[in-house]
Amino acid sequence: MKFILGQKNGMTQIFTADGVAVPVTVIKAAPCSVIRVKTKTDKDGYNATVIGMPGKKKLGKRALGQTKGLGSLQYIKEFRADEPISLNHGDLIKVDAFTIGEKVKITGFSKGKGFQGVVKRHHFHGHDSTHGTKDQVRTSGSIGPCEPARVFPGVRMPGHMGAKRISVKNLTIAQIDKEKNLLYVKGAVPGAKNGLLMITCPGELNIEKPV
């Protein structure tokens, strides 16, 4: 399985040879370092690879101790796999591990909207603004009958909206810039600008050994 971490840079468009404009998302996928490799035979009991990506934030001594001499890696994530992967501590994963045309799965966190009402959060129609309605146009209305004298779980009500983990599958890689460590993926991906993304796809992972 191939995997890498990246940050969403925004959206743009590229043109095909026929002159068709294709909307793409630009992802900055800096070289990621392998921090730890977990296997079923170890105390962890499952196969996974822990990788880290550098960022702008300056880390403390406690966080630097987790990277085990690999520098300041701000973003650390774990990728599970069914079969063990032959990786070692310090190996580098770059954008050249992927190829143009591959279908990838991208996981990120959606934009946070804060505390929202039922009209915005659950697309409620709302009440009539006339015929006796007063200050209740965007309210939810009744949230349950009188007989149980309680609110059943799962009732759609106001609350925190967004900032949820979302995965989008079968996104095609349209272009790769190896010099700038950029991936151009067709379509939109979840999250705000500079949001962290986890990119995976089937296939053999090509890595670069540390010098």
mmCIF file of C-alpha atoms in Angstrom:
data_model
loop_
_atom_site.group_PDB
_atom_site.id
_atom_site.type_symbol
_atom_site.label_atom_id
_atom_site.label_comp_id
_atom_site.label_asym_id
_atom_site.label_seq_id
_atom_site.Cartn_x
_atom_site.Cartn_y
_atom_site.Cartn_z
ATOM 1 C CA MET A 1 0.000 0.000 0.000
ATOM 2 C CA LYS A 2 1.197 3.503 -0.838
ATOM 3 C CA PHE A 3 0.698 6.342 1.616
ATOM 4 C CA ILE A 4 1.905 9.865 2.325
ATOM 5 C CA LEU A 5 0.915 12.966 4.275
ATOM 6 C CA GLY A 6 0.152 16.307 2.660
ATOM 7 C CA GLN A 7 -1.333 19.755 3.152
ATOM 8 C CA LYS A 8 -4.082 21.269 1.040
ATOM 9 C CA ASN A 9 -2.749 24.311 -0.837
ATOM 10 C CA GLY A 10 -5.997 25.209 -2.598
ATOM 11 C CA MET A 11 -7.664 24.610 -5.950
ATOM 12 C CA THR A 12 -6.784 25.579 -9.504
ATOM 13 C CA GLN A 13 -7.311 24.216 -13.001
ATOM 14 C CA ILE A 14 -5.144 22.554 -15.611
ATOM 15 C CA PHE A 15 -5.820 22.180 -19.311
ATOM 16 C CA THR A 16 -5.707 18.934 -21.243
ATOM 17 C CA ALA A 17 -4.320 18.552 -24.755
ATOM 18 C CA ASP A 18 -7.854 19.122 -26.100
ATOM 19 C CA GLY A 19 -8.141 22.423 -24.230
ATOM 20 C CA VAL A 20 -10.550 21.148 -21.577
ATOM 21 C CA ALA A 21 -10.179 22.807 -18.167
ATOM 22 C CA VAL A 22 -9.967 20.259 -15.348
ATOM 23 C CA PRO A 23 -10.456 21.452 -11.734
ATOM 24 C CA VAL A 24 -7.731 20.085 -9.474
ATOM 25 C CA THR A 25 -6.665 20.362 -5.850
ATOM 26 C CA VAL A 26 -3.017 21.186 -5.167
ATOM 27 C CA ILE A 27 -1.534 19.153 -2.308
ATOM 28 C CA LYS A 28 1.865 19.912 -0.791
ATOM 29 C CA ALA A 29 3.275 16.490 0.105
ATOM 30 C CA ALA A 30 6.656 17.133 1.700
ATOM 31 C CA PRO A 31 9.008 14.152 2.152
ATOM 32 C CA CYS A 32 7.716 12.069 5.050
ATOM 33 C CA SER A 33 10.033 10.136 7.352
ATOM 34 C CA VAL A 34 9.287 6.679 8.713
ATOM 35 C CA ILE A 35 9.292 6.909 12.506
ATOM 36 C CA ARG A 36 8.243 3.406 13.477
ATOM 37 C CA VAL A 37 7.115 0.137 11.895
ATOM 38 C CA LYS A 38 4.622 -2.028 13.804
ATOM 39 C CA THR A 39 3.983 -5.719 13.107
ATOM 40 C CA LYS A 40 1.583 -8.360 14.379
ATOM 41 C CA THR A 41 4.412 -10.233 16.074
ATOM 42 C CA ASP A 42 5.262 -7.209 18.227
ATOM 43 C CA LYS A 43 3.396 -6.086 21.333
ATOM 44 C CA ASP A 44 1.157 -3.879 19.157
ATOM 45 C CA GLY A 45 -0.544 -6.854 17.513
ATOM 46 C CA TYR A 46 -1.172 -5.268 14.101
ATOM 47 C CA ASN A 47 0.709 -4.102 11.012
ATOM 48 C CA ALA A 48 1.165 -0.354 10.700
ATOM 49 C CA THR A 49 3.662 2.331 9.757
ATOM 50 C CA VAL A 50 4.062 5.611 11.644
ATOM 51 C CA ILE A 51 5.309 8.492 9.493
ATOM 52 C CA GLY A 52 5.874 12.174 10.135
ATOM 53 C CA MET A 53 5.886 15.328 8.038
ATOM 54 C CA PRO A 54 7.719 18.558 8.936
ATOM 55 C CA GLY A 55 5.800 21.757 9.594
ATOM 56 C CA LYS A 56 6.281 25.352 10.680
ATOM 57 C CA LYS A 57 5.605 24.734 14.352
ATOM 58 C CA LYS A 58 8.618 24.481 16.664
ATOM 59 C CA LEU A 59 8.327 21.355 18.775
ATOM 60 C CA GLY A 60 9.343 20.874 22.384
ATOM 61 C CA LYS A 61 11.722 18.278 23.765
ATOM 62 C CA ARG A 62 8.919 15.861 24.578
ATOM 63 C CA ALA A 63 7.601 15.917 21.008
ATOM 64 C CA LEU A 64 11.101 15.731 19.549
ATOM 65 C CA GLY A 65 11.688 12.562 21.539
ATOM 66 C CA GLN A 66 8.916 10.808 19.604
ATOM 67 C CA THR A 67 10.610 11.489 16.265
ATOM 68 C CA LYS A 68 13.781 9.699 17.421
ATOM 69 C CA GLY A 69 16.391 11.952 15.852
ATOM 70 C CA LEU A 70 14.540 12.679 12.600
ATOM 71 C CA GLY A 71 14.130 16.395 13.263
ATOM 72 C CA SER A 72 11.047 18.495 13.894
ATOM 73 C CA LEU A 73 8.111 16.479 12.516
ATOM 74 C CA GLN A 74 4.949 18.386 13.368
ATOM 75 C CA TYR A 75 2.421 15.997 11.795
ATOM 76 C CA ILE A 76 2.562 12.326 12.824
ATOM 77 C CA LYS A 77 0.073 9.737 11.567
ATOM 78 C CA GLU A 78 -0.248 5.968 11.488
ATOM 79 C CA PHE A 79 -1.209 3.910 8.428
ATOM 80 C CA ARG A 80 -2.458 0.366 8.983
ATOM 81 C CA ALA A 81 -1.986 -2.457 6.478
ATOM 82 C CA ASP A 82 -3.052 -6.079 6.172
ATOM 83 C CA GLU A 83 0.455 -7.261 5.341
ATOM 84 C CA PRO A 84 3.739 -6.080 6.902
ATOM 85 C CA ILE A 85 5.656 -3.471 4.885
ATOM 86 C CA SER A 86 9.438 -3.670 4.570
ATOM 87 C CA LEU A 87 10.318 -0.200 5.830
ATOM 88 C CA ASN A 88 12.982 0.971 8.230
ATOM 89 C CA HIS A 89 13.381 3.883 10.605
ATOM 90 C CA GLY A 90 14.388 7.021 8.701
ATOM 91 C CA ASP A 91 13.194 5.982 5.228
ATOM 92 C CA LEU A 92 11.800 8.847 3.142
ATOM 93 C CA ILE A 93 8.475 8.730 1.289
ATOM 94 C CA LYS A 94 8.164 11.277 -1.525
ATOM 95 C CA VAL A 95 5.611 12.163 -4.195
ATOM 96 C CA ASP A 96 7.501 10.085 -6.778
ATOM 97 C CA ALA A 97 6.057 7.012 -5.037
ATOM 98 C CA PHE A 98 2.817 7.815 -6.890
ATOM 99 C CA THR A 99 2.168 7.914 -10.634
ATOM 100 C CA ILE A 100 -0.145 9.971 -12.825
ATOM 101 C CA GLY A 101 -3.529 8.320 -13.322
ATOM 102 C CA GLU A 102 -3.607 6.417 -10.042
ATOM 103 C CA LYS A 103 -6.795 6.354 -7.984
ATOM 104 C CA VAL A 104 -6.167 7.546 -4.444
ATOM 105 C CA LYS A 105 -8.167 7.797 -1.238
ATOM 106 C CA ILE A 106 -7.801 11.101 0.617
ATOM 107 C CA THR A 107 -8.826 11.571 4.241
ATOM 108 C CA GLY A 108 -9.085 14.933 5.970
ATOM 109 C CA PHE A 109 -11.200 16.992 8.331
ATOM 110 C CA SER A 110 -14.048 19.082 6.958
ATOM 111 C CA LYS A 111 -14.249 22.815 7.581
ATOM 112 C CA GLY A 112 -15.526 23.685 11.040
ATOM 113 C CA LYS A 113 -18.735 25.756 11.024
ATOM 114 C CA GLY A 114 -19.125 26.228 14.773
ATOM 115 C CA PHE A 115 -22.482 25.978 16.564
ATOM 116 C CA GLN A 116 -25.272 26.042 13.963
ATOM 117 C CA GLY A 117 -29.048 25.710 13.957
ATOM 118 C CA VAL A 118 -31.159 23.030 12.321
ATOM 119 C CA VAL A 119 -31.724 24.990 9.098
ATOM 120 C CA LYS A 120 -28.022 25.155 8.264
ATOM 121 C CA ARG A 121 -26.931 21.949 9.985
ATOM 122 C CA HIS A 122 -29.734 19.583 8.902
ATOM 123 C CA HIS A 123 -31.325 21.526 6.012
ATOM 124 C CA PHE A 124 -34.677 22.012 7.759
ATOM 125 C CA HIS A 125 -37.247 23.993 5.789
ATOM 126 C CA GLY A 126 -38.196 26.273 8.660
ATOM 127 C CA HIS A 127 -41.610 27.663 9.567
ATOM 128 C CA ASP A 128 -43.791 30.095 7.648
ATOM 129 C CA SER A 129 -42.812 33.697 8.170
ATOM 130 C CA THR A 130 -46.507 34.720 8.230
ATOM 131 C CA HIS A 131 -49.848 33.452 9.631
ATOM 132 C CA GLY A 132 -49.035 33.992 13.276
ATOM 133 C CA THR A 133 -45.410 32.869 13.350
ATOM 134 C CA LYS A 134 -43.364 34.990 15.743
ATOM 135 C CA ASP A 135 -39.608 34.585 16.311
ATOM 136 C CA GLN A 136 -39.784 30.894 15.365
ATOM 137 C CA VAL A 137 -38.979 30.869 11.661
ATOM 138 C CA ARG A 138 -35.693 28.948 12.036
ATOM 139 C CA THR A 139 -36.541 26.876 15.118
ATOM 140 C CA SER A 140 -36.710 23.073 15.055
ATOM 141 C CA GLY A 141 -40.202 22.786 16.494
ATOM 142 C CA SER A 142 -41.242 19.754 18.523
ATOM 143 C CA ILE A 143 -38.477 17.313 19.488
ATOM 144 C CA GLY A 144 -40.749 14.525 20.749
ATOM 145 C CA PRO A 145 -44.224 13.514 22.006
ATOM 146 C CA CYS A 146 -45.507 13.915 25.547
ATOM 147 C CA GLU A 147 -45.965 10.215 26.330
ATOM 148 C CA PRO A 148 -42.355 9.024 26.854
ATOM 149 C CA ALA A 149 -41.538 12.383 28.485
ATOM 150 C CA ARG A 150 -38.024 12.252 27.107
ATOM 151 C CA VAL A 151 -36.079 12.950 23.909
ATOM 152 C CA PHE A 152 -35.093 9.903 21.875
ATOM 153 C CA PRO A 153 -31.445 9.533 20.827
ATOM 154 C CA GLY A 154 -30.654 10.656 17.296
ATOM 155 C CA VAL A 155 -33.089 13.574 17.108
ATOM 156 C CA ARG A 156 -31.691 16.239 14.805
ATOM 157 C CA MET A 157 -31.041 19.356 16.842
ATOM 158 C CA PRO A 158 -28.722 22.387 16.831
ATOM 159 C CA GLY A 159 -25.080 21.694 17.624
ATOM 160 C CA HIS A 160 -21.501 21.768 16.424
ATOM 161 C CA MET A 161 -21.219 21.477 12.642
ATOM 162 C CA GLY A 162 -18.238 20.389 10.579
ATOM 163 C CA ALA A 163 -14.698 19.471 11.704
ATOM 164 C CA LYS A 164 -15.396 15.780 11.056
ATOM 165 C CA ARG A 165 -13.128 13.145 9.540
ATOM 166 C CA ILE A 166 -14.140 12.583 5.905
ATOM 167 C CA SER A 167 -12.682 10.250 3.273
ATOM 168 C CA VAL A 168 -13.066 10.643 -0.489
ATOM 169 C CA LYS A 169 -12.260 7.645 -2.692
ATOM 170 C CA ASN A 170 -11.239 7.201 -6.335
ATOM 171 C CA LEU A 171 -9.662 10.615 -6.877
ATOM 172 C CA THR A 172 -7.349 10.625 -9.898
ATOM 173 C CA ILE A 173 -3.841 12.062 -9.802
ATOM 174 C CA ALA A 174 -3.696 14.474 -12.734
ATOM 175 C CA GLN A 175 -0.174 15.828 -12.368
ATOM 176 C CA ILE A 176 2.939 15.455 -10.182
ATOM 177 C CA ASP A 177 5.613 18.086 -9.548
ATOM 178 C CA LYS A 178 8.588 16.236 -8.052
ATOM 179 C CA GLU A 179 10.742 19.345 -7.625
ATOM 180 C CA LYS A 180 8.133 21.222 -5.553
ATOM 181 C CA ASN A 181 6.649 18.067 -3.931
ATOM 182 C CA LEU A 182 3.166 18.800 -5.285
ATOM 183 C CA LEU A 183 0.308 16.459 -6.162
ATOM 184 C CA TYR A 184 -2.499 17.660 -8.439
ATOM 185 C CA VAL A 185 -5.659 15.639 -7.781
ATOM 186 C CA LYS A 186 -8.833 15.918 -9.866
ATOM 187 C CA GLY A 187 -11.792 17.305 -7.955
ATOM 188 C CA ALA A 188 -12.140 18.616 -4.416
ATOM 189 C CA VAL A 189 -10.828 17.190 -1.159
ATOM 190 C CA PRO A 190 -12.151 17.794 2.373
ATOM 191 C CA GLY A 191 -10.725 20.459 4.632
ATOM 192 C CA ALA A 192 -9.647 24.063 4.667
ATOM 193 C CA LYS A 193 -6.466 25.523 3.223
ATOM 194 C CA ASN A 194 -3.310 24.139 4.875
ATOM 195 C CA GLY A 195 -5.380 21.296 6.329
ATOM 196 C CA LEU A 196 -3.674 17.945 6.894
ATOM 197 C CA LEU A 197 -4.500 15.144 4.425
ATOM 198 C CA MET A 198 -3.795 11.410 4.469
ATOM 199 C CA ILE A 199 -3.306 9.993 0.962
ATOM 200 C CA THR A 200 -3.403 6.244 0.300
ATOM 201 C CA CYS A 201 -3.730 3.914 -2.679
ATOM 202 C CA PRO A 202 -3.000 0.266 -3.495
ATOM 203 C CA GLY A 203 0.380 -0.646 -4.912
ATOM 204 C CA GLU A 204 4.008 -1.168 -3.977
ATOM 205 C CA LEU A 205 5.580 1.705 -2.067
ATOM 206 C CA ASN A 206 8.853 3.035 -3.463
ATOM 207 C CA ILE A 207 10.999 4.671 -0.810
ATOM 208 C CA GLU A 208 14.283 6.532 -0.585
ATOM 209 C CA LYS A 209 16.876 5.286 1.857
ATOM 210 C CA PRO A 210 18.515 7.926 4.077
ATOM 211 C CA VAL A 211 22.067 8.884 3.153
#
